[in-house]
Structures are given as C-alpha cells and as structure tokens.
Amino acid sequence: MQGPARCSFFKALLWALALVALLQLLYLSLLSGLHGRQQRSRYSELFGGRRGEAPGRPSEQQKEQLKRALASGGRLDASGQYRIYTDMLGPPERAGRAPDLVLATHTSLSNLHQLQELVGRWQGPVSVALFAPGPTEVRLATLMLYALGALCGPVRQLVSAHLVCHSGDLAAFPELEDRAEFARLKACGDVFAKLARAGAGRRNYALGANASYPNNLLRNVAQGAATGHYTLVLDVDMLPSEGLREAFLALAATLGAEGPPGVFVVPAFEIRHTRRLPGAKAELLQLYQVGEIRPFYEELCPRCQAPTNYSRWLNLPPGSSLNIAYTVEWRDPWEPFYISANSVPPYDERFKQYGFNRISQACELHVAGYSFSVLNNAFLVHKGFKVPSEFHAQKDAENQRNKVLFRQFKQELKLKYPGSPRRC
C-alpha cells in the first residue's frame, strides 16, 4: 500500500473509532436520562396524580434530595457493620436558629408512628434515626420516609430523617409494584395510621435472631446530625413537657460559659394510661397523686433513677419560669435523660439491645467532670408503665452481656481520663 493511501486509511480508521466512542457516550447519556426519567416516573406513579401538586406535597428539590441520599450509597459506621443514610428528606423547611435545642430520637419501623405526637408536642427541630434490620425493612422504611415527607407538612418542616441498616443492605428507590400498597395514602394521618397498624403488637428489641438494635449508634446518628447547639436525646415513645424547648433556650441565654461543663437533667416519669398526657407540671402532679403517674423505671430498676430525687422535685415550690432547681452528683447506676451541648462525648456504639447503653454515657460524663443540674418545671413522660412482662425473652441475657462490656468500659475510662479523680 502506498504512503498516501495508507495515511488515508488510518485517518478513516481514527475517524471511525472516534465516531464509535461518540455514539457510545451518546448512548450512555440517553440511558442515564432514561433511568432518571424512570425514577421520576416511579415517584409520580407512587405519590402523584391524586391531589395534584398541592401545598402539602414535596417539591422537585425534595425528591432530588432523596435520590441523592440513596445514590450516595450511604456511609459505613466505624465498625463497618452498618450503613448510614443521612438527611433522607433534606434539611427541614423551617431552618433552626442558632443556638437551638434539637430533639434527637431513634426508632425502628414498629415505633415510627410515635413520631407524629412527638413532633406535635415539641414544635421544633427533630432529628430521627430509623433502623431497618433487613432488606424488606429497608425498602419499607424508604417508602414510608418518602410518604411522610410527601404528605406530612410538620415532618417536612421540622424533621431531619436518617436511615441505618446493615452494611450489606442498600436502600433503593421505590418500585412501581409498591404503588397499590400506597395508593390509599392521601393524607398525613393515613401514613401514621399505616405505621401504627404495622407496629401493633411488636415488642421493643424483638427484631429476630440475627438482628441487634444498635441504640447507641442510632443516638449518635440523630445527635450528630442535629444542627442546634443543644440536644435532648429521647426514646421515641416519650413526650417532653409542653414549651420545654422555648423555656430552656430562654434559660440558656442567661447562663454564662464559665465553670465546669454540665448537663441539664429532665426528670422522667411513666404514665399508666396514654389517653391524657400531661403538658404542665401541675397536671403531672395531679396524675401522680392518683397513681396514674410514677417515676420512670420505678418497678424495673428504682436505683437507676433514684439520684434524680423525685420527692424533692415533686415538692419544689411552683415557679413560672424554667430554672435549675438543684445539682446532683452522679452515682452508679443513674441513667438520667438530659439536655446537653453537642460537644458531649458520644454514646459508646458497642452497646446494643437492652442494658447499660445510656448509663455508659452518663458514667463517662461524670468521669469527664460534668455536673448534673436538675430542671425545676421540665419533665418527660413515657407512654405506659414499664413492667417485666412486656419485655422480649432475651432481655436478661442481653443485660448480662452488656454488664460485662460495661465493666470493660469503666476500665477504659481510667485510661481515657487519667487525671480524673472520679470513678464509676
């Protein structure tokens, strides 16, 4: 082959290869666009077309946020056992001020319906970590979180939602076959009613033989995602007293930054019947006098809350504003609920299932030099009396395993805080 002819041949070959590459890029671009349209179609068919784009429905930006959260694949926790998807619904529409008090909570699907009353009572920013122990639960959790964001204005305005699952599970977009299951969800109440039916009769921590509820990991996820300066970490089946957030922020504005670090203890109670949940201390005192309210864990572990000094708190003179009533020195096995700054040590994520998960952090706060100040008018109420018969069968075995871990944890604190004279 002559030189000019050979040169023309190679030029033609290069042009052909370039054209093939260009066609491949065009194909991939079209395929990607088609995939995106399919995902948008899934959203539309699942939740669109019933009431149009009414004010209560999510924007395209919110839909894209969920897609981005899922497409990221989440991140793995420090142990590599769990996958974490943060801000599934994007930041709440009502952006928090700084500083603010964020309620951080955690739950499985069986208790997610409790979020409705919690958001209604708190009326401020809420950060919730949702645990899904298997592929079926991950799929349902993704759907229900989207439904809550789509149909529940208060959730969309106030809640940041985070999904935690096992590292081998991946959350994905809702499938079209889920359409019939959710066709009847037309309002926020429908979503919570469906969640309540799904959770009826299920016991806490009873997730199956191969699943452990990572409560401390969930607490850290919810608290770590809180944008406020202060957080109150609660179980999802508890309610705070009315106006607690605003009252505490007013109190915090009067406190200086001098002195040792501290947390603000909110006394916790249990109520026998949940038809009437007290909002103010005067209501709580009335229910306490007739036996409808009692201190938290009074039957299961009275020592676990005894340092709160319920007798003293109940007999405090009435006050119109929230203040520090008295300060208590921590002692084993106290596990109070408290408001804290976001800078507190995280919960130890090795503790799972039942036992020693909250006390481990309270113990570390004590060793690290924190003070525990009890608030005068604020309180928490757990829905229902805590009784032994309502716990899952493995409770005692889990408690013993975590007891061994807690002994190890206390030894580790001596190395972490070598200069501290405090022990627990």
Coordinates of C-alpha atoms in Angstrom, one line a residue:
M1 CA 0.0 0.0 0.0
Q2 CA 1.4 3.4 -1.0
G3 CA 2.1 6.1 1.6
P4 CA -0.8 8.5 0.9
A5 CA -3.3 5.6 0.6
R6 CA -2.0 4.2 3.9
C7 CA -2.3 7.6 5.6
S8 CA -5.9 8.0 4.4
F9 CA -6.8 4.5 5.6
F10 CA -5.5 5.3 9.2
K11 CA -7.3 8.6 9.2
A12 CA -10.5 6.9 8.2
L13 CA -10.0 4.3 10.9
L14 CA -9.4 7.0 13.6
W15 CA -12.5 8.9 12.5
A16 CA -14.5 5.6 12.7
L17 CA -13.2 4.9 16.2
A18 CA -14.0 8.5 17.3
L19 CA -17.5 8.1 15.9
V20 CA -18.0 4.8 17.8
A21 CA -16.8 6.4 21.0
L22 CA -19.1 9.4 20.5
L23 CA -22.0 7.1 19.8
Q24 CA -21.2 5.2 23.0
L25 CA -21.2 8.4 25.0
L26 CA -24.4 9.5 23.5
Y27 CA -26.0 6.1 24.3
L28 CA -24.8 6.2 27.9
S29 CA -26.1 9.8 28.2
L30 CA -29.5 8.7 26.8
L31 CA -29.5 5.7 29.1
S32 CA -28.8 7.8 32.1
G33 CA -31.5 10.2 31.2
L34 CA -33.9 7.3 30.7
H35 CA -33.0 6.0 34.1
G36 CA -33.6 9.4 35.7
R37 CA -37.0 9.6 34.0
Q38 CA -37.9 6.1 35.2
Q39 CA -37.1 7.2 38.8
R40 CA -39.2 10.3 38.5
S41 CA -41.9 8.2 37.0
R42 CA -41.8 5.9 40.0
Y43 CA -42.3 8.9 42.3
S44 CA -45.1 10.2 40.2
E45 CA -46.9 6.9 40.0
L46 CA -46.4 6.2 43.7
F47 CA -47.5 9.6 45.1
G48 CA -48.6 11.8 42.3
G49 CA -51.9 12.4 40.5
R50 CA -54.3 12.2 43.4
R51 CA -54.4 15.8 44.6
G52 CA -52.1 17.5 42.2
E53 CA -49.2 19.4 43.5
A54 CA -51.0 20.9 46.5
P55 CA -49.1 23.0 49.0
G56 CA -48.6 19.9 51.2
R57 CA -46.7 17.9 48.6
P58 CA -42.9 17.9 48.3
S59 CA -41.0 19.9 45.7
E60 CA -38.9 18.5 42.9
Q61 CA -35.9 19.7 45.0
Q62 CA -37.0 17.4 47.9
K63 CA -37.4 14.5 45.6
E64 CA -34.0 15.0 44.2
Q65 CA -32.6 15.2 47.7
L66 CA -33.9 11.7 48.4
K67 CA -32.5 10.4 45.2
R68 CA -29.1 11.9 46.0
A69 CA -29.1 10.4 49.5
L70 CA -29.8 7.0 48.1
A71 CA -27.4 7.3 45.2
S72 CA -24.6 8.1 47.6
G73 CA -24.8 4.6 49.0
G74 CA -24.6 6.0 52.5
R75 CA -21.5 5.7 54.7
L76 CA -20.3 2.9 56.9
D77 CA -20.1 3.3 60.7
A78 CA -16.8 2.8 62.5
S79 CA -17.3 -0.9 62.9
G80 CA -18.2 -1.5 59.3
Q81 CA -21.4 -3.3 60.3
Y82 CA -23.9 -0.7 59.5
R83 CA -24.7 1.7 56.6
I84 CA -25.9 5.2 57.4
Y85 CA -28.0 7.4 55.1
T86 CA -28.3 10.9 56.4
D87 CA -30.8 13.6 55.6
M88 CA -33.1 11.4 53.6
L89 CA -35.6 14.2 53.2
G90 CA -33.1 17.0 53.1
P91 CA -32.9 19.8 55.7
P92 CA -36.2 20.8 57.4
E93 CA -38.0 23.6 55.7
R94 CA -38.1 25.6 59.0
A95 CA -34.4 26.2 59.4
G96 CA -33.4 26.2 63.1
R97 CA -31.9 29.2 64.7
A98 CA -28.5 29.2 66.4
P99 CA -28.3 28.3 69.1
D100 CA -31.3 25.9 69.2
L101 CA -32.5 22.9 71.1
V102 CA -32.9 19.8 68.9
L103 CA -34.8 16.8 70.0
A104 CA -32.8 13.7 68.8
T105 CA -34.6 10.3 68.8
H106 CA -34.3 6.9 67.4
T107 CA -36.7 4.1 66.4
S108 CA -37.4 1.0 64.3
L109 CA -40.4 0.9 61.9
S110 CA -42.6 -0.6 64.6
N111 CA -42.5 2.6 66.6
L112 CA -42.1 5.2 63.9
H113 CA -45.8 6.1 64.3
Q114 CA -44.9 7.7 67.7
L115 CA -43.1 10.5 65.7
Q116 CA -46.5 12.2 65.0
E117 CA -47.2 13.0 68.6
L118 CA -43.6 13.8 69.4
V119 CA -43.3 16.4 66.6
G120 CA -46.7 17.8 67.6
R121 CA -45.6 18.3 71.2
W122 CA -42.1 19.5 70.5
Q123 CA -42.9 22.1 67.8
G124 CA -39.3 22.5 67.0
P125 CA -36.4 20.7 65.1
V126 CA -36.3 16.9 65.5
S127 CA -33.6 14.6 64.3
V128 CA -34.7 10.9 64.0
A129 CA -32.6 7.9 63.2
L130 CA -34.6 4.9 61.8
F131 CA -33.2 1.4 62.0
A132 CA -34.2 -1.2 59.3
P133 CA -32.7 -4.7 60.1
G134 CA -33.2 -6.3 56.8
P135 CA -33.8 -5.8 53.0
T136 CA -37.6 -5.9 53.3
E137 CA -37.5 -3.3 56.2
V138 CA -35.0 -1.1 54.3
R139 CA -37.4 -1.0 51.3
L140 CA -40.4 -0.2 53.5
A141 CA -38.5 2.4 55.5
T142 CA -37.5 4.2 52.4
L143 CA -41.1 4.2 51.2
M144 CA -42.5 5.4 54.5
L145 CA -40.0 8.1 55.0
Y146 CA -40.8 9.4 51.5
A147 CA -44.6 9.2 52.3
L148 CA -44.1 11.2 55.5
G149 CA -42.1 13.9 53.6
A150 CA -44.7 13.9 50.8
L151 CA -47.9 14.1 52.9
C152 CA -46.9 15.4 56.3
G153 CA -46.2 19.1 56.5
P154 CA -44.9 19.1 60.1
V155 CA -42.4 16.3 59.2
R156 CA -41.2 18.2 56.1
Q157 CA -40.9 21.4 58.1
L158 CA -39.3 20.1 61.3
V159 CA -37.7 16.7 60.9
S160 CA -34.4 15.5 59.6
A161 CA -34.5 11.8 58.9
H162 CA -31.7 9.3 58.8
L163 CA -31.8 5.6 57.8
V164 CA -29.5 3.0 59.4
C165 CA -29.3 -0.6 58.1
H166 CA -26.8 -3.4 57.9
S167 CA -23.8 -2.7 55.7
G168 CA -24.8 -5.4 53.2
D169 CA -28.2 -3.8 52.5
L170 CA -28.6 -0.9 50.1
A171 CA -31.6 1.4 50.1
A172 CA -33.2 2.0 46.7
F173 CA -35.9 4.0 45.0
P174 CA -39.5 2.8 45.4
E175 CA -40.6 0.3 42.9
L176 CA -43.7 0.6 40.8
E177 CA -45.1 -2.6 42.3
D178 CA -45.4 -0.7 45.6
R179 CA -48.0 1.6 44.0
A180 CA -51.1 -0.3 45.0
E181 CA -49.9 -0.6 48.6
F182 CA -49.7 3.2 49.0
A183 CA -52.5 4.2 46.6
R184 CA -54.8 4.9 49.6
L185 CA -52.3 7.2 51.4
K186 CA -53.9 10.6 50.8
A187 CA -53.0 12.5 53.9
C188 CA -50.6 12.6 56.8
G189 CA -52.9 10.7 59.1
D190 CA -53.1 7.8 56.6
V191 CA -49.3 7.3 56.8
F192 CA -49.1 7.3 60.5
A193 CA -52.2 5.0 60.8
K194 CA -50.5 2.6 58.4
L195 CA -47.3 2.7 60.5
A196 CA -49.3 2.1 63.7
R197 CA -51.0 -0.9 62.2
A198 CA -47.7 -2.3 61.1
G199 CA -46.2 -1.9 64.6
A200 CA -49.2 -3.2 66.6
G201 CA -48.2 -6.0 69.0
R202 CA -44.5 -5.8 68.4
R203 CA -42.1 -5.6 71.3
N204 CA -39.0 -3.3 71.5
Y205 CA -35.8 -5.1 70.6
A206 CA -37.6 -8.1 69.2
L207 CA -36.0 -7.9 65.8
G208 CA -35.2 -11.5 65.1
A209 CA -32.4 -13.9 65.9
N210 CA -29.8 -12.3 63.6
A211 CA -30.6 -8.6 64.3
S212 CA -29.5 -6.4 67.2
Y213 CA -30.9 -3.0 67.8
P214 CA -27.9 -0.6 67.7
N215 CA -29.4 2.0 70.0
N216 CA -26.2 3.9 70.8
L217 CA -25.2 4.2 67.2
L218 CA -28.7 5.5 66.4
R219 CA -28.5 8.0 69.2
N220 CA -25.1 9.3 67.8
V221 CA -26.5 9.5 64.3
A222 CA -29.5 11.5 65.4
Q223 CA -27.5 13.7 67.7
G224 CA -24.6 14.2 65.3
A225 CA -27.0 15.4 62.6
A226 CA -28.6 18.0 64.9
T227 CA -27.8 21.5 63.8
G228 CA -28.6 23.2 67.1
H229 CA -26.1 23.9 69.9
Y230 CA -28.1 21.8 72.4
T231 CA -29.8 18.4 72.1
L232 CA -32.2 16.4 74.1
V233 CA -31.9 12.7 73.3
L234 CA -35.1 10.7 73.9
D235 CA -36.6 7.4 73.1
V236 CA -39.4 7.9 70.6
D237 CA -42.1 6.7 72.9
M238 CA -41.6 9.5 75.4
L239 CA -43.0 13.0 75.4
P240 CA -41.5 16.2 76.8
S241 CA -43.5 18.8 78.8
E242 CA -45.1 21.5 76.7
G243 CA -42.9 24.5 75.9
L244 CA -39.7 22.9 77.1
R245 CA -37.7 24.0 74.1
E246 CA -38.6 27.7 74.3
A247 CA -38.2 27.7 78.1
F248 CA -34.8 26.1 78.0
L249 CA -33.5 28.5 75.3
A250 CA -34.6 31.4 77.5
L251 CA -32.8 29.9 80.4
A252 CA -29.7 29.1 78.4
A253 CA -29.5 32.8 77.3
T254 CA -29.0 33.7 81.0
L255 CA -26.2 31.2 81.7
G256 CA -22.6 32.0 81.2
A257 CA -20.0 29.8 79.7
E258 CA -17.8 29.9 82.8
G259 CA -17.3 26.9 85.1
P260 CA -17.1 23.2 84.5
P261 CA -19.2 21.6 81.8
G262 CA -22.6 20.4 82.7
V263 CA -25.9 18.8 81.5
F264 CA -29.5 19.7 82.4
V265 CA -31.4 16.7 83.8
V266 CA -35.1 16.4 82.8
P267 CA -36.9 14.1 85.3
A268 CA -38.6 11.2 83.6
F269 CA -41.9 9.6 84.5
E270 CA -44.2 6.8 83.3
I271 CA -48.0 7.1 82.8
R272 CA -50.4 4.2 83.2
H273 CA -52.9 5.3 80.5
T274 CA -51.9 7.3 77.5
R275 CA -55.3 9.0 76.9
R276 CA -54.3 12.0 78.9
L277 CA -50.7 13.0 78.7
P278 CA -49.8 16.0 81.0
G279 CA -48.3 19.0 79.4
A280 CA -47.6 21.1 82.5
K281 CA -46.2 20.2 85.9
A282 CA -49.4 21.0 87.7
E283 CA -51.2 18.3 85.5
L284 CA -48.4 15.8 86.2
L285 CA -48.7 16.4 90.0
Q286 CA -52.5 15.7 89.8
L287 CA -51.9 12.5 88.0
Y288 CA -49.1 11.5 90.4
Q289 CA -51.4 11.9 93.4
V290 CA -53.9 9.5 92.0
G291 CA -51.4 6.9 90.9
E292 CA -51.6 7.4 87.2
I293 CA -48.0 8.7 87.0
R294 CA -44.9 7.3 88.7
P295 CA -41.1 7.7 88.4
F296 CA -39.5 6.2 85.3
Y297 CA -38.4 2.6 85.9
E298 CA -39.8 2.6 89.4
E299 CA -40.8 -1.1 89.1
L300 CA -37.9 -2.4 87.0
C301 CA -34.9 -0.5 88.5
P302 CA -35.7 2.2 91.0
R303 CA -32.0 2.7 91.7
C304 CA -31.4 3.7 88.0
Q305 CA -33.4 6.9 88.6
A306 CA -33.1 7.4 92.3
P307 CA -30.5 10.2 92.2
T308 CA -33.0 12.4 90.4
N309 CA -34.6 12.8 93.9
Y310 CA -38.2 12.7 92.8
S311 CA -39.5 13.5 96.3
R312 CA -37.6 16.8 96.3
W313 CA -38.6 17.6 92.7
L314 CA -42.3 17.0 93.3
N315 CA -42.3 19.2 96.3
L316 CA -40.5 22.2 94.8
P317 CA -42.4 25.4 95.2
P318 CA -44.3 26.3 92.0
G319 CA -42.4 28.6 89.6
S320 CA -43.5 30.3 86.4
S321 CA -40.2 30.0 84.6
L322 CA -37.7 27.2 83.9
N323 CA -34.7 27.2 86.2
I324 CA -32.1 24.9 87.7
A325 CA -33.6 23.5 90.9
Y326 CA -30.5 21.7 92.3
T327 CA -27.4 19.9 91.3
V328 CA -26.8 16.2 91.8
E329 CA -23.6 14.2 91.9
W330 CA -23.8 11.2 89.6
R331 CA -23.6 7.7 91.1
D332 CA -24.0 4.3 89.8
P333 CA -26.4 3.2 88.3
W334 CA -28.1 6.5 87.5
E335 CA -29.1 7.0 83.8
P336 CA -30.9 10.3 83.6
F337 CA -32.2 12.0 80.5
Y338 CA -30.7 15.4 79.9
I339 CA -30.2 18.4 77.7
S340 CA -26.6 18.8 76.7
A341 CA -24.4 20.7 74.3
N342 CA -23.4 18.8 71.1
S343 CA -19.8 18.7 72.4
V344 CA -20.5 15.9 74.9
P345 CA -18.7 12.6 74.4
P346 CA -20.7 10.3 72.1
Y347 CA -22.5 7.2 73.2
D348 CA -20.4 4.0 73.0
E349 CA -21.7 2.2 70.0
R350 CA -20.6 -1.2 71.2
F351 CA -23.7 -1.4 73.4
K352 CA -26.7 -2.8 71.6
Q353 CA -30.1 -4.2 72.5
Y354 CA -31.0 -4.0 76.2
G355 CA -28.9 -2.8 79.1
F356 CA -26.2 -0.3 80.0
N357 CA -26.4 1.7 76.8
R358 CA -27.4 5.1 78.3
I359 CA -25.7 4.6 81.6
S360 CA -22.3 4.2 79.8
Q361 CA -22.5 7.8 78.5
A362 CA -23.7 9.2 81.9
C363 CA -20.8 7.4 83.5
E364 CA -18.3 9.0 81.1
L365 CA -19.8 12.4 81.6
H366 CA -19.2 12.0 85.3
V367 CA -15.6 10.9 84.9
A368 CA -15.0 13.7 82.4
G369 CA -16.0 16.3 85.0
Y370 CA -19.6 17.1 84.0
S371 CA -22.2 18.4 86.5
F372 CA -25.8 17.2 86.5
S373 CA -28.3 20.1 87.2
V374 CA -32.0 19.2 87.6
L375 CA -34.5 21.5 86.0
N376 CA -37.5 22.6 88.1
N377 CA -40.5 22.5 85.7
A378 CA -39.4 20.3 82.8
F379 CA -40.3 16.6 82.7
L380 CA -40.6 13.6 80.3
V381 CA -43.4 11.1 80.2
H382 CA -43.0 7.5 78.9
K383 CA -46.2 6.1 77.4
G384 CA -47.2 3.2 79.6
F385 CA -45.8 1.7 82.8
K386 CA -42.6 -0.3 82.3
V387 CA -43.3 -3.8 83.6
P388 CA -41.2 -7.0 83.3
S389 CA -43.9 -8.9 81.3
E390 CA -43.7 -6.5 78.4
F391 CA -40.1 -7.2 77.5
H392 CA -38.7 -9.6 75.0
A393 CA -37.5 -13.1 76.0
Q394 CA -33.8 -12.3 75.6
K395 CA -33.7 -9.2 77.8
D396 CA -31.9 -10.8 80.8
A397 CA -29.2 -12.5 78.6
E398 CA -28.6 -9.2 76.7
N399 CA -28.4 -7.3 80.0
Q400 CA -25.7 -9.8 81.3
R401 CA -23.6 -9.4 78.1
N402 CA -23.7 -5.7 78.3
K403 CA -22.9 -5.8 82.0
V404 CA -19.6 -7.5 81.1
L405 CA -18.9 -4.9 78.4
F406 CA -19.7 -2.1 80.9
R407 CA -17.1 -3.4 83.3
Q408 CA -14.6 -3.2 80.5
F409 CA -15.8 0.2 79.5
K410 CA -15.2 1.6 83.0
Q411 CA -11.6 0.3 82.9
E412 CA -11.1 2.0 79.6
L413 CA -12.3 5.3 81.1
K414 CA -9.4 5.2 83.5
L415 CA -7.0 5.3 80.6
K416 CA -9.0 7.9 78.7
Y417 CA -9.2 10.3 81.7
P418 CA -6.0 9.5 83.6
G419 CA -6.1 12.8 85.5
S420 CA -9.7 12.5 86.7
P421 CA -10.3 11.7 90.4
R422 CA -13.8 10.4 89.5
R423 CA -14.8 6.8 89.0
C424 CA -18.0 5.0 88.2

